[in-house]
Every structure is written in structure tokens, then in C-alpha cells.
Tab-separated table of C-alpha atoms in Angstrom:
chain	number	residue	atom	x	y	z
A	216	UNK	CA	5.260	27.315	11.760
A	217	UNK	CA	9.066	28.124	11.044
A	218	UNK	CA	8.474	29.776	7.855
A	219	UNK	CA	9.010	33.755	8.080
A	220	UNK	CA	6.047	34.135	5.947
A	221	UNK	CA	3.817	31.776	8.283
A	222	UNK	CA	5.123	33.844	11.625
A	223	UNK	CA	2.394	35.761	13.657
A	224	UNK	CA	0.849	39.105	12.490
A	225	UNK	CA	2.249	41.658	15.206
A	226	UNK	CA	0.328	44.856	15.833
A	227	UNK	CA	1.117	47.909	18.208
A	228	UNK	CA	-0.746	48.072	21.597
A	229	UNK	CA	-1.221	51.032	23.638
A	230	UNK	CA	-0.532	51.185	27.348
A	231	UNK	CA	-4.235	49.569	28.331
A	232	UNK	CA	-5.600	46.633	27.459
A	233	UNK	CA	-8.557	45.959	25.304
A	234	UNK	CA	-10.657	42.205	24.118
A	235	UNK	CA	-11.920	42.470	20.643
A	236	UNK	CA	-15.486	40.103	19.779
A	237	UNK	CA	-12.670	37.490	18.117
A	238	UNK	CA	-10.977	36.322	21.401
A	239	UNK	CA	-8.048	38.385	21.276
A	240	UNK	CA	-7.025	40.756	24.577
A	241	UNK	CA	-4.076	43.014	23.545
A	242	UNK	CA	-1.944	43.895	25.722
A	243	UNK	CA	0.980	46.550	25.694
A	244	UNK	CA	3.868	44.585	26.796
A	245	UNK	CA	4.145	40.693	26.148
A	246	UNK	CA	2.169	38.678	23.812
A	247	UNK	CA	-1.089	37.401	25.210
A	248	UNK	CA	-3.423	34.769	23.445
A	249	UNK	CA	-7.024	33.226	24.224
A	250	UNK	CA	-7.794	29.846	23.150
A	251	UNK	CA	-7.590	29.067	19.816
A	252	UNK	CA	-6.737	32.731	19.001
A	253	UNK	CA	-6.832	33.759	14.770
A	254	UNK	CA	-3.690	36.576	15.626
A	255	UNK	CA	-1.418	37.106	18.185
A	256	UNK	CA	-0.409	40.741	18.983
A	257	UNK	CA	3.282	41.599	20.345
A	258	UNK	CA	4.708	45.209	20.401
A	259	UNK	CA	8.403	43.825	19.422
A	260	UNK	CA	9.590	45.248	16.080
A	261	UNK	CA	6.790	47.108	15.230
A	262	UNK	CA	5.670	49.763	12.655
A	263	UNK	CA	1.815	50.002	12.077
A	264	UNK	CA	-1.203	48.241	13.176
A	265	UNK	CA	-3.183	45.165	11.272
A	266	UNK	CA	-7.010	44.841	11.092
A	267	UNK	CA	-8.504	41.916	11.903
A	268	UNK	CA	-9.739	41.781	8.469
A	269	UNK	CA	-5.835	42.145	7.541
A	270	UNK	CA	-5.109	39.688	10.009
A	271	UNK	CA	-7.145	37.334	8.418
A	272	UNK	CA	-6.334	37.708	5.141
A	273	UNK	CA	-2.324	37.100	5.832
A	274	UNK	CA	-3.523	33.471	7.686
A	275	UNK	CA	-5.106	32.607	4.674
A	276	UNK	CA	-2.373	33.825	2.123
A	277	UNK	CA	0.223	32.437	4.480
A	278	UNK	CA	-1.675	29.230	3.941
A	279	UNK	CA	-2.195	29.050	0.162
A	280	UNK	CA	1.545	29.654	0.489
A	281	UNK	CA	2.001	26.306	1.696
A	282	UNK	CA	-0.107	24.466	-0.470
A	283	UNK	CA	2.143	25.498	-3.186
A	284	UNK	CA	4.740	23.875	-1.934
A	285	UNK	CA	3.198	21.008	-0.302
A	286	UNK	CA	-0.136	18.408	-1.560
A	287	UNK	CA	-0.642	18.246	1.981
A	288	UNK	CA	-0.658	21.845	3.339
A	289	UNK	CA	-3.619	22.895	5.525
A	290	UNK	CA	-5.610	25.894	6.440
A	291	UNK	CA	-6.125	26.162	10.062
A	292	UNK	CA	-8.637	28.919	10.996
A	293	UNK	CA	-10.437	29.046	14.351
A	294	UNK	CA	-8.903	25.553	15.188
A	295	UNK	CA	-10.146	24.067	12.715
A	296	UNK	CA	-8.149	21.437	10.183
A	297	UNK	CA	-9.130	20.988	6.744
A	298	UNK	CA	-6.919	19.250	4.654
A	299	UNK	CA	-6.849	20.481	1.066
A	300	UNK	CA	-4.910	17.175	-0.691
A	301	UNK	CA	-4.403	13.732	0.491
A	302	UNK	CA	-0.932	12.406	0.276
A	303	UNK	CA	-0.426	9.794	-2.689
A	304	UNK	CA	-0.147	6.322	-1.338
A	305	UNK	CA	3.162	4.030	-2.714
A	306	UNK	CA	3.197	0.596	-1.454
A	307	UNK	CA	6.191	-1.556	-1.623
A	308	UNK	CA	5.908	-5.861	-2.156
A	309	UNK	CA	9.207	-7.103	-2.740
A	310	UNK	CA	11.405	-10.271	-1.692
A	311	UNK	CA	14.004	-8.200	-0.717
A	312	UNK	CA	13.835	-9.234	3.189
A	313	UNK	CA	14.713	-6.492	6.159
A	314	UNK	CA	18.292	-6.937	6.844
A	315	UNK	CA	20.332	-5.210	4.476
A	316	UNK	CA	19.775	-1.865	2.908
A	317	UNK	CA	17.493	-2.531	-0.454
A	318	UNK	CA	14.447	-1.725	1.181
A	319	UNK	CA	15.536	1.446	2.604
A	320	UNK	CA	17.061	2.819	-0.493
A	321	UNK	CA	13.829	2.043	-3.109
A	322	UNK	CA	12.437	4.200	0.589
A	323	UNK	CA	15.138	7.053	-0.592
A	324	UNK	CA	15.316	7.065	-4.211
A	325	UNK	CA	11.253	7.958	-4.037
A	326	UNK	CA	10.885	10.012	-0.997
A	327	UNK	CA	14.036	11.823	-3.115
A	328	UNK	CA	12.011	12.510	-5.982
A	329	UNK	CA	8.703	12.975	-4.490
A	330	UNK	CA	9.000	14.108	-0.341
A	331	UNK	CA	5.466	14.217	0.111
A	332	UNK	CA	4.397	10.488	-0.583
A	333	UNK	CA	3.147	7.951	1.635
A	334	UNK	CA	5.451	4.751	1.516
A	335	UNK	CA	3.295	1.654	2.792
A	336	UNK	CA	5.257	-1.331	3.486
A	337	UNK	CA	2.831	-4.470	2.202
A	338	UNK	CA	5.851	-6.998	2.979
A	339	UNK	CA	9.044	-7.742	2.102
A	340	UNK	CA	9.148	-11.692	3.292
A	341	UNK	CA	7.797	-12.756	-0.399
A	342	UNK	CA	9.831	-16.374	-1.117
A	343	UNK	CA	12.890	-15.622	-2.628
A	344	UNK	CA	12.278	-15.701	-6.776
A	345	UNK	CA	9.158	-17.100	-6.174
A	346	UNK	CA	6.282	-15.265	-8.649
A	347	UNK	CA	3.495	-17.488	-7.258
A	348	UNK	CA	3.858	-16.009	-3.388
A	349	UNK	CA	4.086	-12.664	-4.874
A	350	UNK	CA	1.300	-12.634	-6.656
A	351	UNK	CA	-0.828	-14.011	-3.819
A	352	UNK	CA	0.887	-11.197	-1.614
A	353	UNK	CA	-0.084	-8.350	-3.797
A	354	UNK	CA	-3.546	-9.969	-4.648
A	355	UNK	CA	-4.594	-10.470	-1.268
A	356	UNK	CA	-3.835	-7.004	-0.262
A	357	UNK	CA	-3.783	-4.417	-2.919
A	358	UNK	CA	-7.865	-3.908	-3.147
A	359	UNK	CA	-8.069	-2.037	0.123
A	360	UNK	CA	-6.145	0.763	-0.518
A	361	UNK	CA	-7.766	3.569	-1.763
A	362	UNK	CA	-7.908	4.916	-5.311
A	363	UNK	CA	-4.858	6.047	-7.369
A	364	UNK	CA	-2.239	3.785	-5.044
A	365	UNK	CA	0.710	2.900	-6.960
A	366	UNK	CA	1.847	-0.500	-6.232
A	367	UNK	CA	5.843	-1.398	-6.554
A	368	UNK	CA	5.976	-5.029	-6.685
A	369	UNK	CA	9.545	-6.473	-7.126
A	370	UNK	CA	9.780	-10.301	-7.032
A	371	UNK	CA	12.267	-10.035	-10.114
A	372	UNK	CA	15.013	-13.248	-11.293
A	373	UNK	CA	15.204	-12.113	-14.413
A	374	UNK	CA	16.423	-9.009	-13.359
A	375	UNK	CA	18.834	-7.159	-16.061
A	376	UNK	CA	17.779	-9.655	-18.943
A	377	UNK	CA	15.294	-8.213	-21.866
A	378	UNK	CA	12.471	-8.504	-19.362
A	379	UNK	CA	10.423	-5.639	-19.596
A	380	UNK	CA	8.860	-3.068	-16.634
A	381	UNK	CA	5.537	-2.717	-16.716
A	382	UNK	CA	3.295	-0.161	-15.595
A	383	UNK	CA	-0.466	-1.157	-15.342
A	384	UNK	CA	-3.133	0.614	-14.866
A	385	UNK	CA	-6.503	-1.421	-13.075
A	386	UNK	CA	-9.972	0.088	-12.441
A	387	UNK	CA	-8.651	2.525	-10.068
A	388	UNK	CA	-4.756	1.545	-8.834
A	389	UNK	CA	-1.416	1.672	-10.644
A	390	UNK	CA	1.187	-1.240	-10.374
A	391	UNK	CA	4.556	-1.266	-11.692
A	392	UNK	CA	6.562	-4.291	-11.760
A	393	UNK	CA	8.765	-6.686	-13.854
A	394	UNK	CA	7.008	-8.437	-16.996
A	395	UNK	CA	7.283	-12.015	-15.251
A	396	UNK	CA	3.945	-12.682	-14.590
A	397	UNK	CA	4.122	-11.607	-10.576
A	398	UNK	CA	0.934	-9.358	-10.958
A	399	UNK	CA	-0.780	-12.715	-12.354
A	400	UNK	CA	-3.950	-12.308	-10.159
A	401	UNK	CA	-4.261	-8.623	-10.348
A	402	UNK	CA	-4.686	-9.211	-14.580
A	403	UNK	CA	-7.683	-11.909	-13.188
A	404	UNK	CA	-9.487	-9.759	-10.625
A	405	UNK	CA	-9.178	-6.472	-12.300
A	406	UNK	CA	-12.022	-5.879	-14.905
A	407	UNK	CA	-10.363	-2.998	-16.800
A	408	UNK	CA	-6.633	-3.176	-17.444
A	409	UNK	CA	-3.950	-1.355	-19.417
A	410	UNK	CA	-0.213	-2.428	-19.317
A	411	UNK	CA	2.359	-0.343	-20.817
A	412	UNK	CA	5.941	-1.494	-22.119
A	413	UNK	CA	7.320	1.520	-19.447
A	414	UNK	CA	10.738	1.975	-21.068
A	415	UNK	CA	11.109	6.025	-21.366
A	416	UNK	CA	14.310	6.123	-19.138
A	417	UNK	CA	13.825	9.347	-19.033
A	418	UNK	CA	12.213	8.307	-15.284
A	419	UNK	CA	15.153	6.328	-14.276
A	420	UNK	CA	17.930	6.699	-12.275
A	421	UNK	CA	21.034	6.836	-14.000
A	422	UNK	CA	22.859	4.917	-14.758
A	423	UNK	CA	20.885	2.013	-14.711
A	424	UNK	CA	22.242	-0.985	-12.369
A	425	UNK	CA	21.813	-4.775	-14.050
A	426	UNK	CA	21.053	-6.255	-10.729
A	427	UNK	CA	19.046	-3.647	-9.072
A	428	UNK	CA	15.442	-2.279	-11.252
A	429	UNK	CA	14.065	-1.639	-8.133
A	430	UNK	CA	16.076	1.203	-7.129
A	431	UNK	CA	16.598	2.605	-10.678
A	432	UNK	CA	13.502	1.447	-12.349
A	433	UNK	CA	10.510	0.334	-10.937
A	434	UNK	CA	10.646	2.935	-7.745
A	435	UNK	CA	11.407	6.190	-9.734
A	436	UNK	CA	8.317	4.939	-11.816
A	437	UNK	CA	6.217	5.025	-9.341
A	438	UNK	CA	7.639	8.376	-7.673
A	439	UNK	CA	6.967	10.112	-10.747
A	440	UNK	CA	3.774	9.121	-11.463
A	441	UNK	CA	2.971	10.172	-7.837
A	442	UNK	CA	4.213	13.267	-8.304
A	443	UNK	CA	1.716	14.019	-11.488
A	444	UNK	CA	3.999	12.501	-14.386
A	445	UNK	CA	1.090	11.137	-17.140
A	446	UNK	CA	1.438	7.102	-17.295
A	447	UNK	CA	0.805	7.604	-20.961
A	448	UNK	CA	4.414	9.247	-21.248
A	449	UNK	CA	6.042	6.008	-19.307
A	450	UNK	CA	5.986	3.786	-22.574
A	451	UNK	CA	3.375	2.254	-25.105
A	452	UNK	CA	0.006	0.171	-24.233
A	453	UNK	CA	1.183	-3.562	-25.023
A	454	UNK	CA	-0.936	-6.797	-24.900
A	455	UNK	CA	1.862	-9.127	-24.643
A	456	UNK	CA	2.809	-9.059	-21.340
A	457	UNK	CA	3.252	-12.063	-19.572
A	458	UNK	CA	1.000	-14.197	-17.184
A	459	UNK	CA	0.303	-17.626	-15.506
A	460	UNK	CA	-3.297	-19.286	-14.461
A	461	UNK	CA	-3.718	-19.666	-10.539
A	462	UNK	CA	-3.737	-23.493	-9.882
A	463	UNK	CA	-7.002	-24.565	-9.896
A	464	UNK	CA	-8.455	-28.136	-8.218
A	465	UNK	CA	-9.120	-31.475	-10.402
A	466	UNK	CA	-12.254	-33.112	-9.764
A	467	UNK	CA	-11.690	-36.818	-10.303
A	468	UNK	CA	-13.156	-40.488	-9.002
A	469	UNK	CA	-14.751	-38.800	-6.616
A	470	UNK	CA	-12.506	-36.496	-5.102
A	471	UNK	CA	-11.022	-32.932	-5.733
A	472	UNK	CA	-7.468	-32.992	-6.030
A	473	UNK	CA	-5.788	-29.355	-4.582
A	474	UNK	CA	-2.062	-28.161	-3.758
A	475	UNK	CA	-1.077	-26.415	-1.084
A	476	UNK	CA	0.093	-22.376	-1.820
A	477	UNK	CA	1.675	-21.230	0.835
A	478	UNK	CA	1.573	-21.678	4.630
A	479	UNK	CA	1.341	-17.993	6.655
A	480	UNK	CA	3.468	-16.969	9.678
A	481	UNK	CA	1.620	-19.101	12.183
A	482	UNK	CA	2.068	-22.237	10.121
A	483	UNK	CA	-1.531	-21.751	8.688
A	484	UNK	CA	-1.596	-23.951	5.242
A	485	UNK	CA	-3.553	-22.324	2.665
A	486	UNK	CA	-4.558	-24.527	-0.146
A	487	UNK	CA	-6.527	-23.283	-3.410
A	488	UNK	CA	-9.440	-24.795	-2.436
A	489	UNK	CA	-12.322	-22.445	-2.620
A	490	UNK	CA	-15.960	-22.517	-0.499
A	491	UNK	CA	-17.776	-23.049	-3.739
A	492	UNK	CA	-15.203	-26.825	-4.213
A	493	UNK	CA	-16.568	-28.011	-0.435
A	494	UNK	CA	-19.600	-30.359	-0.850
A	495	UNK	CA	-23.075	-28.473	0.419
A	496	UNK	CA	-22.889	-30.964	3.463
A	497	UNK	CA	-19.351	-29.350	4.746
A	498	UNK	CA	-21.347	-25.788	4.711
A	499	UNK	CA	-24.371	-27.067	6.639
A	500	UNK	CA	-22.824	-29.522	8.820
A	501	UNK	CA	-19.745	-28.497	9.773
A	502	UNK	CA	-17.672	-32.123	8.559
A	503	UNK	CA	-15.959	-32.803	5.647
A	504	UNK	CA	-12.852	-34.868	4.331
A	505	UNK	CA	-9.750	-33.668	3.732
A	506	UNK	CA	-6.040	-35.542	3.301
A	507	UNK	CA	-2.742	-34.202	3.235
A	508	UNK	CA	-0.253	-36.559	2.995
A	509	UNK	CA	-0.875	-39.359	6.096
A	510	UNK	CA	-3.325	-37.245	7.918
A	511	UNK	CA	-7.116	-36.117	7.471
A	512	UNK	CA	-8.832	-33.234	8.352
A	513	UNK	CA	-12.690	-33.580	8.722
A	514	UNK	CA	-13.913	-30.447	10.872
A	515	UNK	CA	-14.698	-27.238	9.152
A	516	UNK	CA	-14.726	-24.218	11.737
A	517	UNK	CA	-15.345	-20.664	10.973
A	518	UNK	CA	-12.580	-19.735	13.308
A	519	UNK	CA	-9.453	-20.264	14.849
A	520	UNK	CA	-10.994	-20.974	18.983
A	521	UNK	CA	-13.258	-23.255	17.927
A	522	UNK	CA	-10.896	-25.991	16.647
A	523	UNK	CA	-9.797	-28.499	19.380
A	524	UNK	CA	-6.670	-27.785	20.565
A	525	UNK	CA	-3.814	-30.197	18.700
A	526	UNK	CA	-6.404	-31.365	16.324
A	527	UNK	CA	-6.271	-29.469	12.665
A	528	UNK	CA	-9.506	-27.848	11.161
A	529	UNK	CA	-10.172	-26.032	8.002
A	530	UNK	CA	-11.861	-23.104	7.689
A	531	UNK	CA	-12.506	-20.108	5.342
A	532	UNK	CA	-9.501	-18.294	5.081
A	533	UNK	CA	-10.048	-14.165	5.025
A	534	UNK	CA	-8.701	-14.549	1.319
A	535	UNK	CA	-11.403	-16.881	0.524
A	536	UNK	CA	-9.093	-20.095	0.623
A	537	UNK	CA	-9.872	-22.812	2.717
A	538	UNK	CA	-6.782	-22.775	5.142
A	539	UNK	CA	-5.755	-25.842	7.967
A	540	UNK	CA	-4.696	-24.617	11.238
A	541	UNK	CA	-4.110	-26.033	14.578
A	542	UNK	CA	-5.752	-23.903	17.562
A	543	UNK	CA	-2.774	-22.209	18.726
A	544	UNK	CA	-0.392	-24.837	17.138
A	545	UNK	CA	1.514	-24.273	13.758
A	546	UNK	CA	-0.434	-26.645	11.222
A	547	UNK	CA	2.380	-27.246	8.767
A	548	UNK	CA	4.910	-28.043	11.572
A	549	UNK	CA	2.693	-30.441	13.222
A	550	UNK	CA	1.551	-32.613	9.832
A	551	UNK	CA	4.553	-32.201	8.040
A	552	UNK	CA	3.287	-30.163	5.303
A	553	UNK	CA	4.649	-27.245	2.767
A	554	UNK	CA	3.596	-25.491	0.210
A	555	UNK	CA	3.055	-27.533	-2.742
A	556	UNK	CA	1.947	-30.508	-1.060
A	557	UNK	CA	-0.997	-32.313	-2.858
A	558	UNK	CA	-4.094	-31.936	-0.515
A	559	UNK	CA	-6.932	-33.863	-1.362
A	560	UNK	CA	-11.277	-33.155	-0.972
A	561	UNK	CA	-13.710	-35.681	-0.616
A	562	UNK	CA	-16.469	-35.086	-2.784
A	563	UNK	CA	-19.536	-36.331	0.010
């Protein structure tokens, strides 16, 4: 500990040396600890002696000390941790990309306001201006984090128009993001929600940028209300805000008729296709009948080694989509297919 306050409590020794019943052997000349010691005694710039008692007390003082200044301080006595607050939890989703400096300042402009935050990177390789992929980013991953997470999505071309910033509150997380429909599948999976219009710029940086909110709008936001700002003084509730439907499949003549959502970093395609759309003999059997463009898929797998190696496979996806892969092969490379490619299910 640097802090003068936090340094150790120094007590005068005599000439001999003596061990107390808490570990401690004091010794006349230079400091000597056991393991894990509670105080350390020195004879360096000394005036009176400290009880253990006293001793004791100024660890724990020293300690409460901290906590003041810190949600994350700690009382260590006897080697022994026990953390008093965890650190709030701000995750960033944004289509920003790594090679510039965007990320890294939305990184600044919070850790400014609020040095004691966790900042979780959930990805910044959304599409470009694409509100489908970020939705499906954020909804895939913001349910394990753990309660009172704020969530910073930015996936934003209508940046500096009358769009508005939202902050929404779910069942147990906070996400604030543009009013473009981006947090689309959060509004369908989250039983208990509460958007507000969050336009009290009193939380901004200023002055306000037309071409970058997520610097001076949407990550303040979320710094603040990490640092114990009330959501209810962001802006009022509203029940306007704006969302899309997920594409769902058409059942016709037999068939199921899908699209394709996105295809993952191994080439993975990911259609909205669902276990409950696969006929009861795909489950039980392992075969079923699937077409994407000029080529069929018609072994389901439950994963990735048991496909063939250069044949394609589908198989329950960890978001509960039924994916195509290739065993160590890029799917959507090999069959020519992207993201909103029709895919097509066999009903039998």
C-alpha cells in the first residue's frame, strides 16, 4: 500500500527480542515479520508504542479508508481477502472495428468519469450499419453477464439525425443505445422492460459531436449510471421506441422456407431455423433435407467432429439456430453462400 495512511504501524522495541501469541517477534533493530503477520514493528521514527488491539484497529480504519474512495477496496486481515463491492460491469457492442481510435476513446471518456468500472469488450466486428447483426450480437451474449451490467450498443447510421438514445432497463441489465431498433431481440426475450427517451444532457460530454454519440452520448450514459446516477433522472419512460420482428420461416407446399443471418468467423452459416421447425424424424434419426442454393445438406450432427470432413452438416447452433458447417472447412466459402441467402427445409 502507497498510501501514508495504509503504511505499517511502527512500535518501539527494546534491546531483546520477544514473540507475541499473534505471530509477531519484535526485534530492536530492523523490521522482522512472520507469515502473514497483522503489524510490522520497526524502531525508525518512533515515539510511543501500539497495542495489538491499536494495531488492529488502524488495519481496519486504514481499510474503511479505502472503501471510501474505491467500490472495490478490501480488508485484508490474517491473509484473508474479502471483497466488500464488486466492480460494475460496462460492456461495449459496436461496429466501430479495432483499427482506429473510437473504441479506445468510448474506453476513456468512461473510465474518465467512473475509474473503477469494468469495460468488457463483447465485439466490435458488428457489419457496418447493419441493425440485424447487432442485434443478434448483443442478443446472443448479453444474458450471461451478471445483474446490473450496462450494455453500450452502438450500431448507429442515423447518427446526429432526431434519432433518439435510449436507455432500457430489462429484468435485471441496463442497455443504452440509439432508437433504431438494434436492441430488437433484447425487447423479445426480456419479460419486463422500460425504455426511456434519455435526453438530460446534463450526462453528456460537451459539446456534443453530430457524428460521434458514442463518445458523447451513449458512453457517458452508461458511466454515470455505473457510478450510482438514478436512470429515472436520464429522461422520461416512452413506449414509442422503435423495433423490427426477427425473420421468421414460411411453411409452404411442403417445405419451410428460411434465410440465412449471418455466417460466424469460421464460415459457420447460421440460418433462423429453429429445433422446434426440423421434422421429429431429423431429431431421432439424425437426416434431414436442407437446400441452399445448388447444394443440400441432409446430416444433422450435434457437433462439429462428427461431420465428414468436406461434406456440410447442420447442427444446433449454441444460440439455438440450426447452423451449416464443414468439419474444419469454412461452410459459406465452400457452397457459395452469405447471409441472406434463401435456405430451404424439407418438411419429411
Amino acid at each position: 500500500m502507497t498510501d501514508r495512511s495504509e503504511s505499517p504501524v511502527m512500535s518501539r522495541a527494546g534491546n531483546s527480542s520477544r514473540t507475541t501469541n499473534h505471530g509477531i517477534t519484535a526485534f530492536s533493530g530492523r523490521s522482522v515479520c512472520r507469515t502473514q503477520p497483522l503489524v510490522c514493528f520497526t524502531k525508525h521514527g518512533l515515539v510511543g508504542a501500539l497495542t495489538i488491539a491499536d494495531s488492529f484497529a488502524s488495519v481496519v480504519r486504514s481499510a474503511v479508508h479505502l472503501n471510501r474512495r474505491a467500490h472495490h477496496a478490501e480488508i485484508i486481515l490474517a491473509g484473508k481477502r474479502e471483497p466488500l463491492v464488486a466492480r460494475p460491469i460496462i460492456t461495449l457492442t459496436t461496429d466501430y472495428g479495432t483499427n482506429d481510435h473510437l473504441v479506445g476513446t468510448l474506453k476513456g471518456v468512461i473510465l474518465k468519469i467512473n475509474p473503477e468500472v469494468t469495460i468488457v469488450d463483447i465485439s466490435h466486428d458488428v457489419t457496418p450499419y447493419d441493425l440485424l447483426d447487432g442485434a443478434l450480437t448483443i442478443g446472443s451474449s448479453y444474458s450471461y453477464f451478471p445483474p446490473r451490467t450496462i450494455h453500450v450498443v452502438v450500431v448507429d447510421p442515423g447518427v446526429g439525425t432526431e434519432r433518439r438514445p435510449l436507455l432500457v432497463t430489462g429484468d435485471t441489465q441496463y442497455f443504452v443505445a440509439p432508437d433504431n431498433g438494434v436492441l430488437s431481440l433484447v425487447y423479445e426475450r426480456e419479460e419486463n422492460i422500460l425504455v426511456r427517451d434519455a435526453n438530460v444532457e446534463h450526462y453528456y460530454l460537451q459539446p456534443v459531436s453530430k457524428t460521434f454519440h458514442g463518445r458523447d452520448v451513449f458512453a457517458p450514459l452508461a458511466a454515470w449510471l455505473a457510478k450510482g446516477a438514478q436512470a429515472s433522472a436520464m429522461g422520461e419512460e416512452i413506449t414509442d421506441y422503435k423495433k423490427f420482428a426477427m425473420p421468421k420461416p414460411k411453411a409452404a407446399d411442403g417445405v419451410s422456407k428460411g434465410v440465412v443471418l449471418r455466417v460466424d468467423s469460421f464460415g459457420n452459416i447460421i440460418t433462423n431455423f429453429r429445433p422446434e421447425d426440423l421434422p421429429a424424424t431429423a431429431i431421432e434419426n439424425g437426416t434431414l433435407q436442407i437446400a441452399l442454393g445448388n447444394h443440400s445438406v441432409n446430416k444433422l450432427v450435434d457437433t462439429f467432429a462428427k461431420g465428414i470432413p468436406g461434406e456440410p452438416f447442420a447442427y444446433i447452433g449454441s444460440n439455438g439456430f440450426i447452423e451449416i458447417a464443414i468439419n474444419r472447412g469454412n461452410a459459406s466459402k465452400s457452397l457459395g453462400i452469405g447471409r441472406g441467402a434463401q435456405v430451404t427445409l424439407a418438411a419429411t
